[in-house]
Amino acid sequence: MASEARAVELKNVSRWYGNVVAVNDISFDLGAGITGLLGPNGAGKSTLLHMLAGLLKPSNGDALINGEAAWKNPDIYKVTGFVPESEAVYPFLTGFEFVRLSARLQGLANPDAAALKALEEVELMDAKDRAVGGYSKGMKQRIKIAAAIVHEPAILLLDEPFNGADPRQRLRMMEMLQRMAADGATIVFSSHILEEVERLAENVLVIVSGRLAASGDFHEIRRLMTDRPHTIRLRSSDDRRLAAALIGQESVFGVEIEGEGLTVQSSDLVSFAHVAPSVARGAGVSVFELSPTDESLESVFSYLVQR
Amino acid sequence: MTGFIFALTLRQLVFRRSTLLLLLLATIPVLVGIVFKIGESNEDPERFTVRVLCVWLAVTTVLPLTALLFGTSVIGDELEDGTVIYLLTKPVERWRILVPKVCAAWLMTTLLVVSSIAVSSLVVLGGDAGKVILGFGLAAAVGALAYISVFVMLSIVTSRALIAGLVFVFIWEGAVSGIFEGVRFLSIRHYTLGIADWLTKVRSDVLDAYVSGATAVVLSLVVIVIAVVYANRRLQTVEIREAT
């Protein structure tokens, strides 16, 4: 018996622009629930979403929606909604007209009612009669989401949907997506912000330099990120003495003195942060500066790729 | 469904800043007509209306420039700013997006050019302007559709459609077809003049088109069909890259 097609599926998908590889041989399949595409800017998340939305042709492999090719297949939009990252909207349309246009193009029986319902979902009823050209960035994000969900799609693809939204709006949007997921929708969103993905996604795909660096449960990936080796830079009143004191600590596996200051390699950042002050105090050394040097998301992602 | 896209496109065109410039451009033949009427010229009014106002100004300048700006913007601008995503990510066949956009650009172009021809001809010829307005008006409507089809197609094929269109209008149709007569069979301007000559039936010393009326109609239809069919094919495979 043939297995049932997954809502969203990529099979060995690559995409390149000339000599630049944007997405490199990525495969995954997703069902109902919320999946976060996490990765630094330029990692290939948007390219991936655009291929799933049928807006870019994979250079190699297949991007499938419900088992059907997304490319050159307008029928997928009956069950799919796409929210682009771009802020561009039709500036002369009111919020209501913008969402209703989407409802009409979806061929809905009652576009006005569907548009009002979607506007209510994103809490833009108060601004529905204002031209969207005058909306704030956060409001534009919400009106784009309203236009994408007006036909209550089973699959929703969102490219950096929380950009520009204030914390309250972000929370409400997350609640709305969680409601949709609870009702059985497949939601895929991209973000370069770890905390956004942590709060919303049960499943995470980490994309770095066009490759799938890690995938699975968020907590597992978070553990990998936390347990990685860390590099900490210190400046003190006596670097040599501090180095001698620190090397004996369990959480430290390397110390290097260079110029002014020292660099410590630690396997456990949290433990090191706890013991470092007392060790320094015990050695009679004053610490002037203590800073992790590799806490940027890029370095975390690079570590995942190298594993 | 196509009606919504048609209405949306009309609003896009009306709200464009360049539409005001095109409106000013369309008034030039009228102003020239007023100057002619006020001045005491010995020139035959019909000859002046046809040769200067209709051929040189309306058909050669106002028509292609208006069609160029409207034609390259209806889809080209949306491809450039990304708003086309809101149309392309709908369960709508691409020709249902293309055709209403072509129609909206054609309507706007025709309204401006035919109004310019009608008012300027009335200024000079008064009650005798009927056949000139009818002939050049219909010819301009056909020419506008041919130009729009080509420019919409160009805007899907290249991001430099405006430059390509200017080269087509001023280099190909202006300079090259002026030197090599055979090229006039590949010139929308000459199709328009052929149809106008056919319909107005003015004296040959007033207007003597190179392409006959029937040939011009057939060639215009061929250009329109080829351009729209090819534009539709390209629109089906047009790729939208992420925002940069």
XYZ file of C-alpha atoms in Angstrom:
551
model
C 0.000 0.000 0.000
C 1.398 3.402 -0.910
C 2.213 5.585 2.076
C 0.170 8.755 2.520
C 1.887 11.884 1.199
C 3.230 14.269 3.814
C 1.949 17.843 3.784
C 5.351 19.346 3.053
C 8.245 17.426 1.605
C 11.656 18.198 0.171
C 13.556 15.444 -1.601
C 17.260 16.115 -2.172
C 16.519 19.708 -3.070
C 19.292 22.018 -4.190
C 19.076 25.468 -5.608
C 21.863 27.522 -7.021
C 22.138 30.973 -8.565
C 24.959 30.803 -11.095
C 27.935 29.558 -9.095
C 26.361 30.299 -5.715
C 24.709 27.383 -3.947
C 21.796 28.722 -1.875
C 20.337 25.357 -0.843
C 22.417 22.206 -0.896
C 20.798 18.759 -1.070
C 18.174 19.156 1.652
C 15.576 16.497 2.400
C 12.848 16.478 5.021
C 9.141 15.902 5.337
C 6.692 17.529 7.689
C 3.186 16.890 8.907
C 0.781 18.813 11.121
C 2.324 21.094 13.729
C 4.708 24.000 13.802
C 8.181 23.721 12.361
C 10.765 26.462 12.660
C 13.437 26.979 10.036
C 16.272 28.408 12.064
C 19.442 29.833 10.639
C 21.465 33.012 10.204
C 20.601 35.541 7.523
C 21.584 34.272 4.087
C 21.483 30.627 5.175
C 18.953 29.661 2.511
C 15.758 29.658 4.591
C 13.870 32.014 2.293
C 15.022 30.178 -0.825
C 13.738 26.991 0.730
C 10.349 28.516 1.579
C 10.064 30.061 -1.887
C 10.639 26.634 -3.440
C 7.974 25.133 -1.191
C 5.638 27.965 -2.192
C 6.187 27.191 -5.882
C 7.858 30.543 -6.515
C 11.307 29.143 -7.257
C 12.164 26.049 -9.232
C 14.559 23.667 -7.487
C 17.752 23.273 -9.497
C 17.700 19.679 -8.381
C 15.293 17.467 -6.414
C 11.602 17.893 -5.621
C 9.670 20.326 -3.442
C 6.263 18.780 -2.792
C 3.005 19.912 -1.225
C 0.692 17.041 -0.354
C 2.777 14.857 -2.650
C 2.463 17.181 -5.657
C 5.210 19.320 -7.146
C 4.916 22.898 -5.917
C 6.517 24.398 -9.032
C 4.110 25.398 -11.847
C 1.150 24.064 -9.900
C -1.344 26.805 -8.923
C -3.628 24.163 -7.378
C -1.357 23.948 -4.313
C -2.537 27.430 -3.314
C -6.009 26.084 -2.556
C -4.495 24.471 0.543
C -1.422 26.658 1.041
C -0.910 30.173 2.307
C 2.372 32.032 1.913
C 3.545 35.080 3.843
C 6.562 36.709 2.176
C 9.239 38.538 4.116
C 9.032 41.550 1.819
C 7.065 44.480 3.205
C 5.634 45.340 -0.209
C 1.843 45.572 -0.303
C -0.612 47.414 -2.539
C -0.377 50.745 -0.711
C -3.610 52.217 -2.075
C -5.827 49.355 -0.884
C -7.410 49.445 2.553
C -6.656 46.552 4.880
C -10.106 45.119 4.195
C -9.720 45.450 0.419
C -6.292 43.822 0.553
C -7.543 40.754 2.416
C -10.768 40.608 0.411
C -8.752 40.605 -2.827
C -7.004 37.513 -1.527
C -10.357 35.933 -0.625
C -11.761 36.709 -4.064
C -8.733 35.276 -5.842
C -9.164 32.155 -3.744
C -12.692 31.939 -5.150
C -14.330 31.946 -1.712
C -18.139 32.011 -1.637
C -18.311 34.911 0.806
C -15.113 36.928 0.484
C -16.300 39.811 2.664
C -17.068 37.572 5.635
C -13.834 35.601 5.174
C -11.823 38.844 5.029
C -13.433 40.172 8.209
C -12.755 36.900 10.022
C -9.083 36.957 8.991
C -8.777 40.617 10.024
C -10.230 39.738 13.399
C -7.707 36.909 13.783
C -4.803 39.328 13.336
C -6.510 42.076 15.348
C -6.650 44.634 12.582
C -10.360 45.382 12.628
C -9.737 48.907 13.895
C -7.443 49.646 10.945
C -9.367 47.764 8.258
C -10.529 50.923 6.488
C -7.113 52.573 6.399
C -4.821 52.302 3.367
C -2.173 49.661 4.010
C 0.497 52.026 2.672
C 0.166 53.911 5.973
C 0.461 50.801 8.177
C 3.417 50.278 10.502
C 5.822 47.438 9.773
C 4.145 45.215 12.361
C 0.703 45.949 10.930
C 1.921 45.102 7.436
C 3.174 41.779 8.753
C -0.261 41.090 10.213
C -2.186 42.133 7.128
C -0.002 39.834 5.026
C -0.788 37.000 7.425
C -4.507 37.815 7.226
C -4.341 37.642 3.420
C -2.537 34.295 3.634
C -4.984 32.673 6.071
C -8.202 34.040 4.581
C -8.982 30.665 2.964
C -8.024 28.776 6.145
C -5.184 26.852 4.511
C -4.014 23.468 5.790
C -0.430 24.509 5.088
C 0.977 27.897 6.009
C 4.472 29.018 5.016
C 5.788 32.170 6.675
C 9.073 33.904 5.907
C 10.343 35.798 8.975
C 6.767 36.574 10.089
C 7.632 38.335 13.333
C 9.904 41.003 11.864
C 8.749 44.395 13.014
C 6.011 43.097 15.324
C 6.045 44.383 18.904
C 6.217 41.814 21.736
C 2.466 41.813 22.327
C 1.629 41.415 18.635
C 4.264 38.706 18.389
C 2.674 36.812 21.263
C -0.813 37.085 19.732
C 0.459 35.935 16.358
C 2.169 32.986 18.005
C -1.064 32.086 19.811
C -2.945 32.245 16.527
C -0.437 29.951 14.794
C -0.610 27.552 17.736
C -4.409 27.469 17.410
C -4.098 26.710 13.691
C -1.583 23.962 14.392
C -3.850 22.500 17.071
C -6.588 22.358 14.441
C -4.326 20.227 12.250
C -2.524 22.781 10.078
C 1.074 22.338 8.971
C 2.947 25.540 9.689
C 6.500 26.254 8.611
C 8.119 29.546 9.514
C 11.636 30.876 9.176
C 13.491 32.907 11.738
C 17.033 33.865 12.619
C 16.038 34.456 16.235
C 16.508 31.473 18.510
C 13.983 32.653 21.105
C 11.184 32.953 18.531
C 11.725 29.405 17.391
C 12.055 28.189 20.972
C 8.693 29.674 21.940
C 6.731 28.477 18.971
C 8.165 25.457 17.222
C 7.954 21.879 18.382
C 10.142 20.814 15.518
C 13.213 22.663 14.285
C 15.273 22.541 11.131
C 18.585 24.342 11.444
C 19.805 25.620 8.095
C 23.353 26.894 7.726
C 25.066 27.813 4.470
C 22.327 26.108 2.497
C 22.683 22.805 4.348
C 20.483 21.122 6.912
C 22.735 21.299 9.969
C 20.363 19.737 12.478
C 16.738 18.746 12.711
C 14.328 17.407 15.270
C 12.979 18.335 18.646
C 13.900 21.843 19.728
C 15.110 20.815 23.188
C 17.550 18.298 21.740
C 18.996 20.926 19.420
C 19.116 23.452 22.220
C 21.076 20.937 24.325
C 23.582 20.459 21.500
C 23.971 24.215 21.274
C 24.454 24.631 25.022
C 26.841 21.710 25.479
C 29.226 22.788 22.773
C 32.727 24.012 23.728
C 32.793 27.705 24.576
C 35.566 30.246 24.335
C 35.744 32.948 27.000
C 38.031 35.934 27.009
C 39.246 37.339 30.364
C 41.313 40.324 31.437
C 42.601 40.445 34.996
C 45.157 41.989 37.333
C 47.391 38.874 36.959
C 46.571 36.769 33.928
C 49.281 34.167 34.564
C 48.126 33.429 38.118
C 44.480 33.318 37.062
C 45.342 30.901 34.242
C 47.085 28.572 36.682
C 44.069 28.655 38.986
C 41.499 28.082 36.244
C 43.236 25.149 34.536
C 42.508 22.994 37.557
C 38.733 23.431 37.157
C 36.667 20.577 35.759
C 34.774 22.797 33.316
C 38.016 24.177 31.805
C 39.964 22.168 29.270
C 42.313 24.784 27.884
C 43.829 28.157 28.778
C 45.920 30.358 26.547
C 47.698 33.551 27.540
C 48.027 36.018 24.735
C 49.005 39.677 24.890
C 46.756 41.354 27.423
C 44.377 38.750 28.770
C 43.732 35.054 28.451
C 41.411 32.816 26.504
C 39.703 29.926 28.272
C 38.149 26.901 26.573
C 35.241 25.526 28.585
C 32.932 22.578 28.038
C 30.230 24.067 30.258
C 29.632 27.776 30.090
C 27.170 27.873 32.991
C 29.483 26.031 35.429
C 32.421 28.163 34.370
C 30.446 31.341 34.975
C 29.707 30.063 38.483
C 33.233 29.053 39.484
C 35.310 31.715 37.737
C 34.676 34.545 40.275
C 35.449 32.373 43.329
C 38.562 30.914 41.684
C 39.792 34.422 40.892
C 39.047 35.569 44.415
C 40.872 32.547 45.869
C 43.927 33.343 43.738
C 43.827 36.992 44.808
C 43.254 38.200 41.255
C 40.832 40.933 40.167
C 38.896 40.150 36.980
C 38.297 43.246 34.815
C 36.519 41.592 31.931
C 34.866 38.237 31.194
C 33.126 37.763 27.874
C 32.171 34.771 25.751
C 33.661 35.291 22.278
C 31.544 32.866 20.300
C 27.975 33.449 21.424
C 26.750 34.792 18.112
C 24.120 32.642 16.430
C 26.471 32.242 13.466
C 29.139 30.605 15.617
C 26.542 28.345 17.230
C 25.323 27.310 13.788
C 28.874 26.772 12.547
C 29.457 24.412 15.438
C 26.353 22.420 14.499
C 27.539 22.143 10.913
C 31.006 20.961 11.945
C 29.658 18.246 14.252
C -11.916 36.841 -10.850
C -10.210 38.554 -13.767
C -12.410 41.593 -13.026
C -10.768 42.026 -9.614
C -7.312 42.008 -11.177
C -8.480 44.422 -13.883
C -9.872 46.821 -11.247
C -6.742 46.461 -9.102
C -4.524 47.252 -12.087
C -6.567 50.294 -13.063
C -6.145 51.649 -9.535
C -2.410 50.936 -9.702
C -2.126 52.896 -12.932
C -4.255 55.797 -11.741
C -2.174 56.163 -8.566
C 1.152 56.154 -10.427
C 3.000 59.469 -10.487
C 3.957 58.960 -14.127
C 0.264 58.909 -15.081
C 0.157 62.657 -14.412
C 3.157 63.129 -16.713
C 1.429 61.090 -19.411
C -1.666 63.210 -18.997
C 0.479 66.287 -19.619
C 2.078 64.579 -22.627
C -1.373 63.869 -24.056
C -2.248 67.562 -23.844
C 0.654 68.555 -26.114
C -1.241 67.849 -29.383
C -4.156 69.880 -27.994
C -1.906 72.831 -27.162
C -0.254 72.641 -30.582
C -3.724 72.588 -32.164
C -4.735 75.682 -30.208
C -1.562 77.501 -31.316
C -2.327 76.551 -34.941
C -5.896 77.762 -34.625
C -4.919 81.067 -33.042
C -2.088 81.697 -35.519
C -2.876 82.636 -39.077
C -1.277 79.763 -40.918
C -1.784 79.148 -44.642
C -1.454 75.406 -44.195
C -4.400 73.144 -44.959
C -6.062 72.414 -41.547
C -6.780 68.782 -42.447
C -3.211 68.204 -43.592
C -1.895 69.858 -40.404
C -4.242 67.834 -38.172
C -3.340 64.534 -39.770
C 0.398 65.008 -40.324
C 1.371 67.028 -37.265
C -1.200 66.328 -34.567
C -2.156 62.740 -35.349
C 0.903 61.215 -37.056
C 3.856 63.044 -35.508
C 2.517 63.813 -32.078
C -0.212 61.297 -31.241
C 0.861 58.127 -33.077
C 4.621 58.633 -33.116
C 5.135 60.122 -29.645
C 2.186 60.002 -27.246
C 1.003 56.491 -28.154
C 4.278 54.558 -27.804
C 5.446 56.459 -24.714
C 2.131 56.019 -22.924
C 1.976 52.346 -23.865
C 5.591 51.908 -22.796
C 5.093 53.348 -19.312
C 1.782 51.592 -18.683
C 2.756 48.341 -20.391
C 6.046 47.860 -18.584
C 4.566 48.770 -15.200
C 1.455 46.591 -14.889
C 3.419 43.405 -14.263
C 7.022 44.644 -14.338
C 6.621 46.869 -11.285
C 4.937 44.071 -9.343
C 7.720 41.682 -10.236
C 10.240 44.254 -9.081
C 8.633 45.179 -5.749
C 7.375 41.667 -4.982
C 3.639 42.442 -4.781
C 3.053 40.002 -7.638
C 3.380 37.275 -4.977
C -0.145 38.140 -3.806
C -1.445 37.232 -7.264
C 0.843 34.341 -8.130
C 0.249 32.437 -4.869
C -3.415 31.970 -5.660
C -5.139 29.089 -7.451
C -5.485 31.219 -10.563
C -4.134 30.318 -13.983
C -1.481 32.779 -15.053
C -3.316 33.918 -18.165
C -6.152 35.087 -15.902
C -3.628 37.424 -14.292
C -1.979 38.479 -17.547
C -5.025 39.256 -19.680
C -6.778 41.684 -17.277
C -3.486 43.462 -16.741
C -2.987 43.858 -20.487
C -6.597 45.058 -20.821
C -6.234 47.635 -18.036
C -3.031 49.058 -19.539
C -4.655 49.083 -22.980
C -7.752 50.900 -21.693
C -5.710 53.598 -19.971
C -3.454 54.078 -23.006
C -6.375 54.189 -25.421
C -8.303 56.651 -23.265
C -5.381 59.054 -23.116
C -4.321 58.799 -26.757
C -7.804 58.817 -28.288
C -8.812 61.762 -26.084
C -5.714 63.605 -27.243
C -6.501 62.853 -30.906
C -10.174 63.763 -30.524
C -9.729 67.042 -28.680
C -6.809 68.293 -30.786
C -8.637 67.400 -34.045
C -11.799 69.131 -32.867
C -9.816 72.243 -31.975
C -8.471 72.530 -35.523
C -11.176 70.990 -37.713
C -14.286 71.564 -35.637
C -17.268 69.683 -37.073
C -15.163 68.236 -39.909
C -12.999 66.231 -37.532
C -15.287 63.164 -37.513
C -13.471 60.885 -39.957
C -10.026 61.815 -38.594
C -11.113 61.097 -35.026
C -12.779 57.831 -36.006
C -9.919 56.634 -38.222
C -7.031 57.617 -35.975
C -8.981 56.716 -32.828
C -9.598 53.138 -33.976
C -6.074 52.824 -35.352
C -4.637 54.102 -32.061
C -6.740 51.580 -30.135
C -5.345 48.706 -32.231
C -1.810 50.120 -32.045
C -2.128 50.558 -28.272
C -3.047 46.887 -27.841
C -0.096 45.799 -29.964
C 2.348 48.062 -28.093
C 0.974 47.046 -24.684
C 1.217 43.347 -25.517
C 4.850 43.739 -26.568
C 5.812 45.898 -23.573
C 4.070 43.635 -21.034
C 5.925 40.698 -22.566
C 9.218 42.600 -22.360
C 8.583 43.400 -18.681
C 8.245 39.693 -17.911
C 11.279 38.728 -19.972
C 13.686 41.409 -18.748
C 14.054 43.761 -15.814
C 15.267 46.397 -18.289
C 12.014 46.503 -20.215
C 11.830 50.300 -20.201
C 15.198 50.622 -21.928
C 14.366 47.797 -24.341
C 11.066 49.530 -25.134
C 12.731 52.884 -25.743
C 15.204 51.217 -28.109
C 12.290 49.577 -29.941
C 10.329 52.836 -30.271
C 13.069 55.292 -31.069
C 15.835 53.226 -32.636
C 13.960 50.431 -34.393
C 10.705 52.168 -35.305
C 12.150 55.680 -35.531
C 15.628 55.455 -37.027
C 15.929 51.981 -38.581
C 12.479 51.913 -40.220
C 13.181 55.414 -41.560
C 16.268 54.139 -43.378
C 15.192 50.629 -44.390
C 11.640 50.624 -45.737
C 11.205 46.848 -45.352
C 11.530 47.218 -41.580
C 8.183 49.046 -41.571
C 6.501 45.649 -41.821
C 7.933 45.042 -38.338
C 6.802 48.362 -36.876
C 3.675 48.880 -34.789
C 3.780 52.569 -35.634
C 3.451 51.750 -39.328
C 0.635 49.274 -38.657
C -1.189 52.055 -36.804
C -0.636 54.494 -39.649
C -1.736 51.856 -42.184
C -5.034 51.324 -40.343
C -5.533 55.088 -39.919
C -4.908 55.701 -43.625
C -7.351 52.934 -44.499
C -10.116 54.226 -42.233
C -9.765 57.995 -42.721
C -9.451 57.780 -46.525
C -7.680 61.152 -46.653
C -5.799 62.317 -49.746
C -2.478 60.609 -50.430
C -0.605 63.936 -50.139
C -1.957 64.150 -46.572
C -1.256 60.564 -45.486
C 0.222 57.756 -47.527
C 0.989 54.802 -45.259
C 3.591 52.241 -46.262
C 1.627 49.255 -44.934
C -1.868 48.696 -46.352
C -4.843 48.679 -43.992
C -5.695 44.968 -44.225
C -2.051 43.944 -43.886
C -1.677 46.256 -40.903
C -4.675 44.699 -39.149
C -3.398 41.166 -39.756
C 0.156 41.999 -38.674
C -1.136 43.786 -35.545
C -3.154 40.708 -34.601
C -0.132 38.478 -35.189
C 2.030 40.678 -32.933
C -0.661 40.775 -30.226
C -1.193 37.007 -30.234
C 2.514 36.137 -30.286
C 3.346 38.650 -27.543
C 0.488 37.597 -25.228
C 1.042 33.865 -25.734
C 4.774 34.214 -25.104
C 4.184 36.490 -22.099
C 1.829 33.877 -20.653
C 4.413 31.135 -21.141
C 7.077 33.197 -19.429
C 4.750 34.197 -16.598
C 4.176 30.518 -15.824
C 7.864 30.002 -15.210
C 8.744 33.364 -13.744
C 10.681 32.948 -10.505
C 10.255 35.160 -7.483
C 13.358 35.370 -5.372
C 13.298 36.292 -1.746
C 13.538 39.904 -0.644
C 17.091 41.189 -0.670
